[in-house]
Coordinates of C-alpha atoms and ligand atoms in Angstrom, one line a residue:
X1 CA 7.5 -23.5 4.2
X2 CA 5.7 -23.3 0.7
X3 CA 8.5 -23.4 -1.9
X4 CA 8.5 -20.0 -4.1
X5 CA 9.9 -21.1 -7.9
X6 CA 11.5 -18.7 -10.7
X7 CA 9.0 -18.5 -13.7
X8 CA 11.3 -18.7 -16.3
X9 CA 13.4 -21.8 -14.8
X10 CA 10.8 -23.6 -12.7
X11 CA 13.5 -23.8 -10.4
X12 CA 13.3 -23.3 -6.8
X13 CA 14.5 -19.7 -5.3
X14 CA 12.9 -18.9 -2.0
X15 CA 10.4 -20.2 0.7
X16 CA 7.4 -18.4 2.4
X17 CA 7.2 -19.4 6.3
X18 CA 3.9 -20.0 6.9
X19 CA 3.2 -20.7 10.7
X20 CA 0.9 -23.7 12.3
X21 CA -0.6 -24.5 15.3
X22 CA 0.2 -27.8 16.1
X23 CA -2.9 -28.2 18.8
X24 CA -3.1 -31.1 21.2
X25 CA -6.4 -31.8 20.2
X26 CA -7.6 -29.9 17.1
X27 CA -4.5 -30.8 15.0
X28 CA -3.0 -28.8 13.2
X29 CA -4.5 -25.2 12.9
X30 CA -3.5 -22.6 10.1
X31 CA -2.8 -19.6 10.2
X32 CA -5.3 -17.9 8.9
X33 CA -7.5 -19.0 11.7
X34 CA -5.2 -17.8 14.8
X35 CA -2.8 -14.5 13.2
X36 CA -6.0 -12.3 13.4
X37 CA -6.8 -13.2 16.6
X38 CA -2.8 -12.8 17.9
X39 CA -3.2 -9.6 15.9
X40 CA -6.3 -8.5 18.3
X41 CA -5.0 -9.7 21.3
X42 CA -1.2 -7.9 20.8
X43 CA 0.1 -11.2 21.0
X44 CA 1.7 -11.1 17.5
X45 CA 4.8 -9.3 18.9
X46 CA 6.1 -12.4 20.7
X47 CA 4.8 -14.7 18.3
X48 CA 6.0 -13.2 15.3
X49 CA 9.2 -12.3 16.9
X50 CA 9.5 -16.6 17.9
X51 CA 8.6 -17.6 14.2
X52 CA 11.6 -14.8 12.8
X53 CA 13.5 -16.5 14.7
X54 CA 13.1 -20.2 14.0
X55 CA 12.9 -19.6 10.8
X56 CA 16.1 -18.1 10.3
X57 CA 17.5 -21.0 12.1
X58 CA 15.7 -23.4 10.0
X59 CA 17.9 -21.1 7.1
X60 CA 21.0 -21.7 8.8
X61 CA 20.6 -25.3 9.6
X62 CA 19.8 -25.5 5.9
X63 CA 22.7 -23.4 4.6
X64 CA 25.4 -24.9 7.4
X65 CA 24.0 -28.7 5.2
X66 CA 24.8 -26.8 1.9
X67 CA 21.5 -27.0 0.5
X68 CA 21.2 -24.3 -2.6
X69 CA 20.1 -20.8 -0.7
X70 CA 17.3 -19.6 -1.2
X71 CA 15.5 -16.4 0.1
X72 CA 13.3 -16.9 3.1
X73 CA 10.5 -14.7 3.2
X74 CA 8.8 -14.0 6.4
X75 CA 5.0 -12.4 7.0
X76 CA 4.9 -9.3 9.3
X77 CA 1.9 -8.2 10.7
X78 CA 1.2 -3.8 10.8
X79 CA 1.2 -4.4 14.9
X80 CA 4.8 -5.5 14.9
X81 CA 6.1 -2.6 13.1
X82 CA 4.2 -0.5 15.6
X83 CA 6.5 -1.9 18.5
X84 CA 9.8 -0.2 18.7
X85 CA 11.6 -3.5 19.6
X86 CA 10.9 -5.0 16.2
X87 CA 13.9 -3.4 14.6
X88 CA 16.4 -4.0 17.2
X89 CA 15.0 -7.6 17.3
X90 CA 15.6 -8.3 14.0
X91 CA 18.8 -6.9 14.0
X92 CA 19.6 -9.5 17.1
X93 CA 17.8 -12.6 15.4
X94 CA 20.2 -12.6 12.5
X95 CA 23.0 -11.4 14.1
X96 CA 22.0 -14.9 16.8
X97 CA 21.7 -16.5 13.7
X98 CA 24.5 -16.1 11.2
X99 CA 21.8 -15.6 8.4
X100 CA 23.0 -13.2 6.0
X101 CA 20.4 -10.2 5.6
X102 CA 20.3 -10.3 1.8
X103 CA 18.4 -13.5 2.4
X104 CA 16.0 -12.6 4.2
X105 CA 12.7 -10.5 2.9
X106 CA 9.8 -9.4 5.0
X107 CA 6.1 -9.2 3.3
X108 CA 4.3 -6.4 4.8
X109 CA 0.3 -6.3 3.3
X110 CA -0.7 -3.4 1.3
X111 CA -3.5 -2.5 3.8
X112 CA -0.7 -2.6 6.4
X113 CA 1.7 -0.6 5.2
X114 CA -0.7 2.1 3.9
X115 CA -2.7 2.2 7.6
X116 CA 0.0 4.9 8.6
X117 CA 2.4 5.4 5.5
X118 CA 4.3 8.3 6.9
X119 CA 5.0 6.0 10.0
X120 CA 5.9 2.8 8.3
X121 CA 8.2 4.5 5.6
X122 CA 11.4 5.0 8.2
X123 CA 11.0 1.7 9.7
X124 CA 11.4 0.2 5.9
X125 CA 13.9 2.5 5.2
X126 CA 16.1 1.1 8.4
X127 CA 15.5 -2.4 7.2
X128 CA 15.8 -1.9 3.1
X129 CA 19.5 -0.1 4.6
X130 CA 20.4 -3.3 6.6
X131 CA 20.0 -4.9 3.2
X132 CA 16.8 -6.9 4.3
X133 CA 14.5 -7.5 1.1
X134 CA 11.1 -6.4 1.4
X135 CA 7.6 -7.4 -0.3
X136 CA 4.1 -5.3 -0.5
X137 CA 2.0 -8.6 0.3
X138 CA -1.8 -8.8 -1.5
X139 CA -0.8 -6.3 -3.7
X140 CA -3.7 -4.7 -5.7
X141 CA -6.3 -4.8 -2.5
X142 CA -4.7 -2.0 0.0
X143 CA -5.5 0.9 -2.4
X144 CA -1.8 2.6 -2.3
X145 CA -1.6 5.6 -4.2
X146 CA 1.4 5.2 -7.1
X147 CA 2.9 8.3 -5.4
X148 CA 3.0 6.3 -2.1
X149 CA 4.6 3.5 -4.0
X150 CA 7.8 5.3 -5.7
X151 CA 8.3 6.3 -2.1
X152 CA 8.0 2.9 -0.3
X153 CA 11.7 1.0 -0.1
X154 CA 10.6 -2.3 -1.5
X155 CA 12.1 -4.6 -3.7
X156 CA 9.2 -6.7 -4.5
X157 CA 5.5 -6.7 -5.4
X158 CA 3.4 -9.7 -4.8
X159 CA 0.0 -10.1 -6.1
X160 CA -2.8 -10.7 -4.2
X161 CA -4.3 -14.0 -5.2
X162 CA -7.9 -12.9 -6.4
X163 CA -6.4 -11.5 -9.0
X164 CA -4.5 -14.8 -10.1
X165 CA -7.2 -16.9 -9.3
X166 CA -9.8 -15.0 -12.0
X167 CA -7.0 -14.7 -15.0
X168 CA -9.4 -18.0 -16.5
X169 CA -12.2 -16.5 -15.4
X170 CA -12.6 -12.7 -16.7
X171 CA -10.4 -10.8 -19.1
X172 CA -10.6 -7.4 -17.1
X173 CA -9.1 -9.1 -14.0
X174 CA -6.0 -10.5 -16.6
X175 CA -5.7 -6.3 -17.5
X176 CA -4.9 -6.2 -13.4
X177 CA -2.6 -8.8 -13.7
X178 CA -0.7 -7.3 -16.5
X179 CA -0.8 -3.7 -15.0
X180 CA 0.3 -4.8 -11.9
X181 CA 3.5 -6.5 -13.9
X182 CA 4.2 -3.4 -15.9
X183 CA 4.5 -1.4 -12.6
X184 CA 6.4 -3.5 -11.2
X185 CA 9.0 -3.6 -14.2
X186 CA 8.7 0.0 -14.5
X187 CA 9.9 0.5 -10.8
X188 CA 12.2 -2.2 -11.2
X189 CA 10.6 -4.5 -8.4
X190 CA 10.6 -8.3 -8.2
X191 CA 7.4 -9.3 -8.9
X192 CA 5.6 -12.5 -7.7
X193 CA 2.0 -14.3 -7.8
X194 CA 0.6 -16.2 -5.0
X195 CA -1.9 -18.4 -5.2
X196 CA -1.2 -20.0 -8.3
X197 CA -3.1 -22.9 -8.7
X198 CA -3.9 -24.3 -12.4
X199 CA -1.5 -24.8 -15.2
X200 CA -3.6 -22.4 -17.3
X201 CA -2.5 -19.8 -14.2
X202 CA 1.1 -20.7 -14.6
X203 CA 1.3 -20.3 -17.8
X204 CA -0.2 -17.0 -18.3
X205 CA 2.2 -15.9 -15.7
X206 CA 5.0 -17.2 -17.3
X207 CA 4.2 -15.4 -20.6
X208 CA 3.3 -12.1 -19.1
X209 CA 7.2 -12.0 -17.7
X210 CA 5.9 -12.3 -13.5
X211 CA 9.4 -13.4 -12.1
X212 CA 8.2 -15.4 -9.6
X213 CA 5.6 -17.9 -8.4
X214 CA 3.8 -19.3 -5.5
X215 CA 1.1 -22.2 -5.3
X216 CA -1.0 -25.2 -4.7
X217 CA -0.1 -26.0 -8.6
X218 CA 3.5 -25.8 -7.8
X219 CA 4.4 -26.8 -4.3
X220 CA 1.9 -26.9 -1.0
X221 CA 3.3 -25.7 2.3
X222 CA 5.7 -28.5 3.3
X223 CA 7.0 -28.5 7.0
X224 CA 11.1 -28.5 7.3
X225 CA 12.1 -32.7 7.0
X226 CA 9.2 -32.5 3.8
X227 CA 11.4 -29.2 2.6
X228 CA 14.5 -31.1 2.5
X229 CA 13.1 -34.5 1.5
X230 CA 10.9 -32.9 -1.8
X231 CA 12.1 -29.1 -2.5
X232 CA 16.1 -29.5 -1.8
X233 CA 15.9 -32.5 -3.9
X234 CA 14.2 -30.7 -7.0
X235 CA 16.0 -27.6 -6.5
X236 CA 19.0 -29.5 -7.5
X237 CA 17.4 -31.8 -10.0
X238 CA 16.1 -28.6 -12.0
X239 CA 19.4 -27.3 -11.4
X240 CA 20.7 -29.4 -14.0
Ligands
LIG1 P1 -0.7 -14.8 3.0 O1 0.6 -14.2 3.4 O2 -1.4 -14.2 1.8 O3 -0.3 -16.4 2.7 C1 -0.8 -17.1 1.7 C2 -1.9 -18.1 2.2 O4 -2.4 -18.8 1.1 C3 -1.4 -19.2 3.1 O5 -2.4 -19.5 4.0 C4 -1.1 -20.3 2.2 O6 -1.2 -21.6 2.8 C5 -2.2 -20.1 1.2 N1 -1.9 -20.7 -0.1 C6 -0.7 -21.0 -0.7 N2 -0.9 -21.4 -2.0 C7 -2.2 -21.3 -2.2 C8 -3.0 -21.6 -3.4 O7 -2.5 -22.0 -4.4 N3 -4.3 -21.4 -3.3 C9 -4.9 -21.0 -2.1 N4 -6.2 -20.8 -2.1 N5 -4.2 -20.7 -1.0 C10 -2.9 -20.9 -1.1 P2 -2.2 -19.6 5.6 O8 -0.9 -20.3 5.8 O9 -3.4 -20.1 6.3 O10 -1.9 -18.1 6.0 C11 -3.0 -17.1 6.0 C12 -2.5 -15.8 6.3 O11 -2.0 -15.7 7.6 C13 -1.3 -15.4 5.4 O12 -1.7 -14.9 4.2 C14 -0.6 -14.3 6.3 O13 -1.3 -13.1 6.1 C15 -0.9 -14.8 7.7 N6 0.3 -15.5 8.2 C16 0.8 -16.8 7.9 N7 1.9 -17.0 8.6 C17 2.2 -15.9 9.3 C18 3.3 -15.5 10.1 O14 4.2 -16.2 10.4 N8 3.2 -14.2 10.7 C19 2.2 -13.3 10.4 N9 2.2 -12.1 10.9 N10 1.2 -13.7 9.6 C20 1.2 -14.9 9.0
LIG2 CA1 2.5 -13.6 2.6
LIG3 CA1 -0.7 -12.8 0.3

């Protein structure tokens, strides 16, 4: 779980799950190195529908100890909206769970959601009327038109991290940045950068009005005992 803080505050609002092989052997594997492959192979439907669930009741354990809440976001891959279980599933997992929906928000990629737009939009639409949040994840690489965009049901917009991680580097990819920002304010979205990683980065961010962020600079991915031990502890301490 890699802690996701509100700009303004610095305090801690929401999680990303981020999933990890824990191999016999090879240790512990990330996921960049085995989704794609789950995504070739059509395992990604159980898988992702196993991390759903233990995540939400990692959120319940967590919310049952009165820890602060804070929105859990989960990743879903294009093939899992493809299957027509994934909506009854989620509607089981937090019904299992107890976790209340507004809690919970799904990042779709850009380059997902856009594969088959006409598709995708009713599935959103069921979830967005369940009151599940949703991101567009990598925003600014999946080329979605602006029409497509008023159409989608999200609530939030999070920036791909190329664009974060040149904001020191080249003025042109700071324009990006603040376009991105002022279309997400102007469609009232939530809007959040991954990948920050400098204090430079963080600040820029903070100025230009992002809401959230998400980074090495701020918190790494943490596993759940870390979550509680670091992230509880400094959600509260902030708090104050
Ligand atoms: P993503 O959704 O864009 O996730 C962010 C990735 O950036 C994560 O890599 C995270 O560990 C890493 N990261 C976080 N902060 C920083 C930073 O400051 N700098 C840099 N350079 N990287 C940072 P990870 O965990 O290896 O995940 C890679 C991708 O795998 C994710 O990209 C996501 O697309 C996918 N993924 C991860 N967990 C899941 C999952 O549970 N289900 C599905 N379907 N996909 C997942
Ligand atoms: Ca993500
Ligand atoms: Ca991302």
């Amino acid at each position: 779980y890699q802690p996701q803080i509100e700009a303004e505050s610095g305090k801690i609002v929401g999680m990303e799950t981020l999933v990890r092989w824990r191999h016999p052997k090879k240790g512990l594997i990330s996921a960049g190195e085995f989704i794609p492959l789950a995504e070739e192979t059509g395992l990604i439907s159980a898988l992702g529908e196993w991390i759903l669930r233990h995540a939400c009741m990692q959120l319940r354990e967590w919310l049952d100890k009165n820890y602060p809440p804070l929105v859990l976001s989960v990743n879903i891959s294009g093939r899992q909206l493809d299957d027509k279980r994934f909506l009854e599933n989620i509607r089981s997992i937090l019904h299992e769970t107890n976790v209340p929906p507004n809690y919970l928000e799904l990042e779709i990629t850009e380059s997902a959601v856009m594969r088959k737009p006409e598709e995708v939009i009713p599935a959103l639409e069921t979830l967005r009327k369940q009151g599940i949040n949703l991101a567009i994840d990598d925003f600014g690489t999946g080329h979605s038109s602006l029409n497509y965009l008023r159409r989608f049901p999200v609530n939030t917009l999070k920036i791909d991290r190329s664009f974060v991680n040149d904001i020191s580097k080249s003025p042109q990819d700071s324009i990006i940045i603040n376009g991105i920002i002022a279309l997400a304010k102007s469609l009232h979205l939530k809007v959040i950068a991954e990948g920050v990683e400098t204090y430079e980065q963080k600040m820029y961010l903070k100025e230009q009005k992002c809401d959230w962020l998400q980074g090495y600079y701020l918190y790494k991915p943490m596993s759940a005992d870390m979550f509680e031990q670091q992230a509880f502890f400094n959600a509260k301490v902030t708090n104050f």
